[in-house]
């Protein structure tokens, strides 16, 4: 089955908020299309991440993932990892990576590690990698396992992606791979669901707001 990718997602909070919910803005037509390239190796070579289900069980499996593992663990981990990367905090990133190894279901953890390795390999040639390079070195030296969430947080920081886009693009990756495996067509409202799930993660810590990203 030919994979039909969702368009890239740009989700931007307003610059003048003083608490309360972020205003989330959708920009599909002119989204971060190049992010598809960043995650291309993972999307092309993985046959499953967190959601592995056939067409008959897909809806229930996705809902369980979205309302359970993602909201409770992976979404907060993406936020924690991105902030650690922003602070240049390799020890914090490695600690998060170790917790994921301990807390993720075994099958999910195994696929996460493979996906993380693919993402590290695909970004190896980038110059002046800073924290991303130190994360890769830690994985190669056996000081970190290299889960997709922590590697993606470091990659997102390196390429100056806002946290909201890091979260939304991770969800889009999960969705693209899951529907390809299940052999189903994407429902028309999935982009809205991704925005809503991203908003829930962003709102989980009151008072934390990311700067608005403005593109010419």
PDB file of C-alpha atoms in Angstrom:
ATOM      1  CA  UNK A   1       0.000   0.000   0.000  1.00  0.00           C
ATOM      2  CA  UNK A   2       1.328   3.432  -0.928  1.00  0.00           C
ATOM      3  CA  UNK A   3       1.918   5.583   2.137  1.00  0.00           C
ATOM      4  CA  UNK A   4      -0.104   8.820   2.147  1.00  0.00           C
ATOM      5  CA  UNK A   5       1.620  11.249   4.464  1.00  0.00           C
ATOM      6  CA  UNK A   6      -0.095  13.928   6.468  1.00  0.00           C
ATOM      7  CA  UNK A   7       1.181  17.413   5.674  1.00  0.00           C
ATOM      8  CA  UNK A   8       3.637  18.825   8.167  1.00  0.00           C
ATOM      9  CA  UNK A   9       2.305  20.607  11.209  1.00  0.00           C
ATOM     10  CA  UNK A  10       3.126  24.011  12.600  1.00  0.00           C
ATOM     11  CA  UNK A  11       1.537  24.773  15.970  1.00  0.00           C
ATOM     12  CA  UNK A  12       2.219  28.180  17.429  1.00  0.00           C
ATOM     13  CA  UNK A  13       1.177  29.679  20.771  1.00  0.00           C
ATOM     14  CA  UNK A  14       0.390  33.369  20.853  1.00  0.00           C
ATOM     15  CA  UNK A  15       3.231  35.645  21.971  1.00  0.00           C
ATOM     16  CA  UNK A  16       1.242  37.687  24.482  1.00  0.00           C
ATOM     17  CA  UNK A  17      -0.440  35.080  26.665  1.00  0.00           C
ATOM     18  CA  UNK A  18      -0.318  35.517  30.393  1.00  0.00           C
ATOM     19  CA  UNK A  19      -1.449  32.106  31.565  1.00  0.00           C
ATOM     20  CA  UNK A  20      -4.361  29.936  30.500  1.00  0.00           C
ATOM     21  CA  UNK A  21      -4.524  27.799  27.402  1.00  0.00           C
ATOM     22  CA  UNK A  22      -2.188  28.328  24.475  1.00  0.00           C
ATOM     23  CA  UNK A  23      -3.834  29.448  21.276  1.00  0.00           C
ATOM     24  CA  UNK A  24      -2.871  26.774  18.780  1.00  0.00           C
ATOM     25  CA  UNK A  25      -2.619  27.826  15.156  1.00  0.00           C
ATOM     26  CA  UNK A  26      -2.700  25.368  12.267  1.00  0.00           C
ATOM     27  CA  UNK A  27      -0.661  26.024   9.122  1.00  0.00           C
ATOM     28  CA  UNK A  28      -0.807  22.931   6.923  1.00  0.00           C
ATOM     29  CA  UNK A  29      -0.223  24.385   3.489  1.00  0.00           C
ATOM     30  CA  UNK A  30       3.055  26.078   4.415  1.00  0.00           C
ATOM     31  CA  UNK A  31       4.101  23.858   7.303  1.00  0.00           C
ATOM     32  CA  UNK A  32       7.553  22.625   8.183  1.00  0.00           C
ATOM     33  CA  UNK A  33       7.814  20.372   5.130  1.00  0.00           C
ATOM     34  CA  UNK A  34      11.509  19.754   5.676  1.00  0.00           C
ATOM     35  CA  UNK A  35      10.729  18.036   8.987  1.00  0.00           C
ATOM     36  CA  UNK A  36       9.478  15.152   6.873  1.00  0.00           C
ATOM     37  CA  UNK A  37      13.057  14.743   5.689  1.00  0.00           C
ATOM     38  CA  UNK A  38      14.383  14.705   9.252  1.00  0.00           C
ATOM     39  CA  UNK A  39      12.149  11.796  10.181  1.00  0.00           C
ATOM     40  CA  UNK A  40      12.218  10.171   6.746  1.00  0.00           C
ATOM     41  CA  UNK A  41      14.456   7.247   7.649  1.00  0.00           C
ATOM     42  CA  UNK A  42      12.300   6.361  10.644  1.00  0.00           C
ATOM     43  CA  UNK A  43       9.088   6.681   8.652  1.00  0.00           C
ATOM     44  CA  UNK A  44      10.435   4.574   5.775  1.00  0.00           C
ATOM     45  CA  UNK A  45      12.067   1.762   7.752  1.00  0.00           C
ATOM     46  CA  UNK A  46       9.871   1.229  10.793  1.00  0.00           C
ATOM     47  CA  UNK A  47       6.779  -0.956  10.520  1.00  0.00           C
ATOM     48  CA  UNK A  48       5.479   0.111  13.911  1.00  0.00           C
ATOM     49  CA  UNK A  49       6.241   2.347  16.888  1.00  0.00           C
ATOM     50  CA  UNK A  50       3.788   2.539  19.775  1.00  0.00           C
ATOM     51  CA  UNK A  51       0.674   1.467  17.821  1.00  0.00           C
ATOM     52  CA  UNK A  52       0.780  -1.932  16.122  1.00  0.00           C
ATOM     53  CA  UNK A  53      -2.686  -3.057  15.028  1.00  0.00           C
ATOM     54  CA  UNK A  54      -4.577  -4.303  11.983  1.00  0.00           C
ATOM     55  CA  UNK A  55      -7.453  -2.406  10.415  1.00  0.00           C
ATOM     56  CA  UNK A  56     -10.149  -3.940  12.610  1.00  0.00           C
ATOM     57  CA  UNK A  57      -8.423  -3.021  15.869  1.00  0.00           C
ATOM     58  CA  UNK A  58      -6.795   0.203  14.771  1.00  0.00           C
ATOM     59  CA  UNK A  59      -9.234   2.752  16.166  1.00  0.00           C
ATOM     60  CA  UNK A  60      -9.204   1.213  19.636  1.00  0.00           C
ATOM     61  CA  UNK A  61      -5.406   0.818  19.601  1.00  0.00           C
ATOM     62  CA  UNK A  62      -4.851   4.422  18.546  1.00  0.00           C
ATOM     63  CA  UNK A  63      -7.257   5.727  21.167  1.00  0.00           C
ATOM     64  CA  UNK A  64      -5.542   3.675  23.868  1.00  0.00           C
ATOM     65  CA  UNK A  65      -2.161   5.072  22.773  1.00  0.00           C
ATOM     66  CA  UNK A  66      -3.362   8.677  22.498  1.00  0.00           C
ATOM     67  CA  UNK A  67      -5.169   8.783  25.834  1.00  0.00           C
ATOM     68  CA  UNK A  68      -2.761   6.517  27.664  1.00  0.00           C
ATOM     69  CA  UNK A  69       0.909   6.125  26.717  1.00  0.00           C
ATOM     70  CA  UNK A  70       1.194   9.391  24.819  1.00  0.00           C
ATOM     71  CA  UNK A  71      -0.578  11.732  27.239  1.00  0.00           C
ATOM     72  CA  UNK A  72       0.801  10.028  30.347  1.00  0.00           C
ATOM     73  CA  UNK A  73       4.370   9.286  29.289  1.00  0.00           C
ATOM     74  CA  UNK A  74       5.622  10.095  25.797  1.00  0.00           C
ATOM     75  CA  UNK A  75       4.185  13.608  25.530  1.00  0.00           C
ATOM     76  CA  UNK A  76       5.598  14.733  28.892  1.00  0.00           C
ATOM     77  CA  UNK A  77       8.894  13.012  28.010  1.00  0.00           C
ATOM     78  CA  UNK A  78       9.114  14.996  24.768  1.00  0.00           C
ATOM     79  CA  UNK A  79       8.555  18.195  26.737  1.00  0.00           C
ATOM     80  CA  UNK A  80      11.139  17.221  29.355  1.00  0.00           C
ATOM     81  CA  UNK A  81      13.674  16.187  26.726  1.00  0.00           C
ATOM     82  CA  UNK A  82      13.241  19.346  24.660  1.00  0.00           C
ATOM     83  CA  UNK A  83      13.710  21.549  27.715  1.00  0.00           C
ATOM     84  CA  UNK A  84      16.785  19.600  28.776  1.00  0.00           C
ATOM     85  CA  UNK A  85      18.182  20.107  25.283  1.00  0.00           C
ATOM     86  CA  UNK A  86      17.388  23.828  25.430  1.00  0.00           C
ATOM     87  CA  UNK A  87      19.380  24.047  28.652  1.00  0.00           C
ATOM     88  CA  UNK A  88      22.265  22.031  27.211  1.00  0.00           C
ATOM     89  CA  UNK A  89      21.565  19.431  29.874  1.00  0.00           C
ATOM     90  CA  UNK A  90      23.005  16.174  28.619  1.00  0.00           C
ATOM     91  CA  UNK A  91      22.803  14.495  32.085  1.00  0.00           C
ATOM     92  CA  UNK A  92      19.081  15.313  32.266  1.00  0.00           C
ATOM     93  CA  UNK A  93      18.545  13.965  28.760  1.00  0.00           C
ATOM     94  CA  UNK A  94      20.404  10.756  29.584  1.00  0.00           C
ATOM     95  CA  UNK A  95      18.425  10.351  32.814  1.00  0.00           C
ATOM     96  CA  UNK A  96      15.193  10.654  30.839  1.00  0.00           C
ATOM     97  CA  UNK A  97      16.476   8.103  28.340  1.00  0.00           C
ATOM     98  CA  UNK A  98      17.195   5.655  31.167  1.00  0.00           C
ATOM     99  CA  UNK A  99      13.701   6.141  32.619  1.00  0.00           C
ATOM    100  CA  UNK A 100      12.141   5.379  29.265  1.00  0.00           C
ATOM    101  CA  UNK A 101      14.059   2.090  29.138  1.00  0.00           C
ATOM    102  CA  UNK A 102      12.647   1.204  32.542  1.00  0.00           C
ATOM    103  CA  UNK A 103       9.078   2.431  32.027  1.00  0.00           C
ATOM    104  CA  UNK A 104       8.090   1.714  28.424  1.00  0.00           C
ATOM    105  CA  UNK A 105       6.476  -1.619  27.552  1.00  0.00           C
ATOM    106  CA  UNK A 106       9.183  -3.964  26.316  1.00  0.00           C
ATOM    107  CA  UNK A 107       7.960  -4.201  22.723  1.00  0.00           C
ATOM    108  CA  UNK A 108       7.490  -0.430  22.483  1.00  0.00           C
ATOM    109  CA  UNK A 109      10.933   0.180  23.995  1.00  0.00           C
ATOM    110  CA  UNK A 110      12.561  -2.145  21.459  1.00  0.00           C
ATOM    111  CA  UNK A 111      10.994  -0.324  18.524  1.00  0.00           C
ATOM    112  CA  UNK A 112      11.792   3.039  20.108  1.00  0.00           C
ATOM    113  CA  UNK A 113      15.481   2.140  20.297  1.00  0.00           C
ATOM    114  CA  UNK A 114      15.583   1.028  16.691  1.00  0.00           C
ATOM    115  CA  UNK A 115      13.874   4.236  15.581  1.00  0.00           C
ATOM    116  CA  UNK A 116      16.260   6.325  17.692  1.00  0.00           C
ATOM    117  CA  UNK A 117      19.228   4.606  16.057  1.00  0.00           C
ATOM    118  CA  UNK A 118      17.829   5.341  12.596  1.00  0.00           C
ATOM    119  CA  UNK A 119      17.356   9.009  13.458  1.00  0.00           C
ATOM    120  CA  UNK A 120      20.876   9.299  14.852  1.00  0.00           C
ATOM    121  CA  UNK A 121      22.288   7.702  11.712  1.00  0.00           C
ATOM    122  CA  UNK A 122      20.338   9.964   9.371  1.00  0.00           C
ATOM    123  CA  UNK A 123      21.570  13.135  11.115  1.00  0.00           C
ATOM    124  CA  UNK A 124      25.202  12.047  11.509  1.00  0.00           C
ATOM    125  CA  UNK A 125      26.537  14.305   8.758  1.00  0.00           C
ATOM    126  CA  UNK A 126      25.124  17.550  10.149  1.00  0.00           C
ATOM    127  CA  UNK A 127      27.844  20.001  11.219  1.00  0.00           C
ATOM    128  CA  UNK A 128      28.398  21.595  14.635  1.00  0.00           C
ATOM    129  CA  UNK A 129      25.981  19.279  16.391  1.00  0.00           C
ATOM    130  CA  UNK A 130      26.606  20.296  19.989  1.00  0.00           C
ATOM    131  CA  UNK A 131      24.243  18.445  22.320  1.00  0.00           C
ATOM    132  CA  UNK A 132      23.040  16.140  19.537  1.00  0.00           C
ATOM    133  CA  UNK A 133      26.613  15.070  18.888  1.00  0.00           C
ATOM    134  CA  UNK A 134      27.193  14.452  22.592  1.00  0.00           C
ATOM    135  CA  UNK A 135      23.977  12.421  22.756  1.00  0.00           C
ATOM    136  CA  UNK A 136      25.148  10.310  19.809  1.00  0.00           C
ATOM    137  CA  UNK A 137      28.522   9.804  21.489  1.00  0.00           C
ATOM    138  CA  UNK A 138      26.827   8.678  24.703  1.00  0.00           C
ATOM    139  CA  UNK A 139      24.783   6.093  22.784  1.00  0.00           C
ATOM    140  CA  UNK A 140      27.845   4.824  20.923  1.00  0.00           C
ATOM    141  CA  UNK A 141      29.745   4.502  24.201  1.00  0.00           C
ATOM    142  CA  UNK A 142      26.909   2.611  25.872  1.00  0.00           C
ATOM    143  CA  UNK A 143      26.109   5.424  28.334  1.00  0.00           C
ATOM    144  CA  UNK A 144      22.627   5.864  26.855  1.00  0.00           C
ATOM    145  CA  UNK A 145      20.170   3.631  25.065  1.00  0.00           C
ATOM    146  CA  UNK A 146      18.969   6.218  22.545  1.00  0.00           C
ATOM    147  CA  UNK A 147      15.177   6.152  22.548  1.00  0.00           C
ATOM    148  CA  UNK A 148      13.355   7.942  19.747  1.00  0.00           C
ATOM    149  CA  UNK A 149      11.842  10.509  22.128  1.00  0.00           C
ATOM    150  CA  UNK A 150      15.184  11.654  23.552  1.00  0.00           C
ATOM    151  CA  UNK A 151      16.980  11.582  20.208  1.00  0.00           C
ATOM    152  CA  UNK A 152      14.121  13.511  18.572  1.00  0.00           C
ATOM    153  CA  UNK A 153      14.215  16.084  21.370  1.00  0.00           C
ATOM    154  CA  UNK A 154      17.928  16.619  20.696  1.00  0.00           C
ATOM    155  CA  UNK A 155      17.385  16.732  16.923  1.00  0.00           C
ATOM    156  CA  UNK A 156      14.483  19.164  17.312  1.00  0.00           C
ATOM    157  CA  UNK A 157      16.631  21.450  19.435  1.00  0.00           C
ATOM    158  CA  UNK A 158      19.509  21.247  16.958  1.00  0.00           C
ATOM    159  CA  UNK A 159      17.231  22.272  14.085  1.00  0.00           C
ATOM    160  CA  UNK A 160      15.580  24.985  16.228  1.00  0.00           C
ATOM    161  CA  UNK A 161      12.084  23.508  16.214  1.00  0.00           C
ATOM    162  CA  UNK A 162       9.676  24.895  18.823  1.00  0.00           C
ATOM    163  CA  UNK A 163       8.407  22.416  21.390  1.00  0.00           C
ATOM    164  CA  UNK A 164       4.909  22.426  19.944  1.00  0.00           C
ATOM    165  CA  UNK A 165       6.187  21.304  16.549  1.00  0.00           C
ATOM    166  CA  UNK A 166       8.408  18.640  18.138  1.00  0.00           C
ATOM    167  CA  UNK A 167       5.372  17.151  19.874  1.00  0.00           C
ATOM    168  CA  UNK A 168       3.037  17.425  16.882  1.00  0.00           C
ATOM    169  CA  UNK A 169       5.539  15.976  14.417  1.00  0.00           C
ATOM    170  CA  UNK A 170       6.183  13.035  16.725  1.00  0.00           C
ATOM    171  CA  UNK A 171       2.450  12.314  16.758  1.00  0.00           C
ATOM    172  CA  UNK A 172       2.297  12.628  12.989  1.00  0.00           C
ATOM    173  CA  UNK A 173       5.124  10.095  12.691  1.00  0.00           C
ATOM    174  CA  UNK A 174       3.322   7.635  14.982  1.00  0.00           C
ATOM    175  CA  UNK A 175       0.145   8.071  12.934  1.00  0.00           C
ATOM    176  CA  UNK A 176       1.771   7.709   9.505  1.00  0.00           C
ATOM    177  CA  UNK A 177       3.523   4.478  10.441  1.00  0.00           C
ATOM    178  CA  UNK A 178       0.517   3.027  12.240  1.00  0.00           C
ATOM    179  CA  UNK A 179      -1.972   3.618   9.406  1.00  0.00           C
ATOM    180  CA  UNK A 180       0.462   2.260   6.835  1.00  0.00           C
ATOM    181  CA  UNK A 181       0.805  -0.944   8.832  1.00  0.00           C
ATOM    182  CA  UNK A 182      -2.956  -1.219   9.334  1.00  0.00           C
ATOM    183  CA  UNK A 183      -3.622  -0.500   5.655  1.00  0.00           C
ATOM    184  CA  UNK A 184      -6.297   2.114   6.259  1.00  0.00           C
ATOM    185  CA  UNK A 185      -7.069   5.601   4.990  1.00  0.00           C
ATOM    186  CA  UNK A 186      -6.619   8.503   7.384  1.00  0.00           C
ATOM    187  CA  UNK A 187      -9.861  10.048   8.667  1.00  0.00           C
ATOM    188  CA  UNK A 188     -10.350  13.661   7.710  1.00  0.00           C
ATOM    189  CA  UNK A 189     -10.201  14.912  11.311  1.00  0.00           C
ATOM    190  CA  UNK A 190      -6.873  13.366  12.346  1.00  0.00           C
ATOM    191  CA  UNK A 191      -5.010  16.679  12.030  1.00  0.00           C
ATOM    192  CA  UNK A 192      -7.435  18.251  14.471  1.00  0.00           C
ATOM    193  CA  UNK A 193      -6.819  15.397  16.874  1.00  0.00           C
ATOM    194  CA  UNK A 194      -3.055  15.893  16.650  1.00  0.00           C
ATOM    195  CA  UNK A 195      -3.478  19.576  17.459  1.00  0.00           C
ATOM    196  CA  UNK A 196      -5.731  18.745  20.409  1.00  0.00           C
ATOM    197  CA  UNK A 197      -3.316  16.156  21.804  1.00  0.00           C
ATOM    198  CA  UNK A 198      -0.405  18.566  21.412  1.00  0.00           C
ATOM    199  CA  UNK A 199      -2.399  21.203  23.260  1.00  0.00           C
ATOM    200  CA  UNK A 200      -3.070  18.825  26.148  1.00  0.00           C
ATOM    201  CA  UNK A 201       0.643  18.153  26.561  1.00  0.00           C
ATOM    202  CA  UNK A 202       1.499  21.846  26.321  1.00  0.00           C
ATOM    203  CA  UNK A 203      -1.105  22.716  28.942  1.00  0.00           C
ATOM    204  CA  UNK A 204       0.083  20.091  31.402  1.00  0.00           C
ATOM    205  CA  UNK A 205       2.387  22.595  33.149  1.00  0.00           C
ATOM    206  CA  UNK A 206       0.682  25.928  33.818  1.00  0.00           C
ATOM    207  CA  UNK A 207       2.647  29.053  33.068  1.00  0.00           C
ATOM    208  CA  UNK A 208       5.082  27.488  30.598  1.00  0.00           C
ATOM    209  CA  UNK A 209       4.788  29.087  27.173  1.00  0.00           C
ATOM    210  CA  UNK A 210       7.006  28.815  24.152  1.00  0.00           C
ATOM    211  CA  UNK A 211       7.787  31.866  22.014  1.00  0.00           C
ATOM    212  CA  UNK A 212       5.812  32.359  18.841  1.00  0.00           C
ATOM    213  CA  UNK A 213       7.636  31.311  15.701  1.00  0.00           C
ATOM    214  CA  UNK A 214       7.285  33.808  12.861  1.00  0.00           C
ATOM    215  CA  UNK A 215       8.117  32.862   9.296  1.00  0.00           C
ATOM    216  CA  UNK A 216       8.406  35.245   6.386  1.00  0.00           C
TER     217      UNK A 216
END
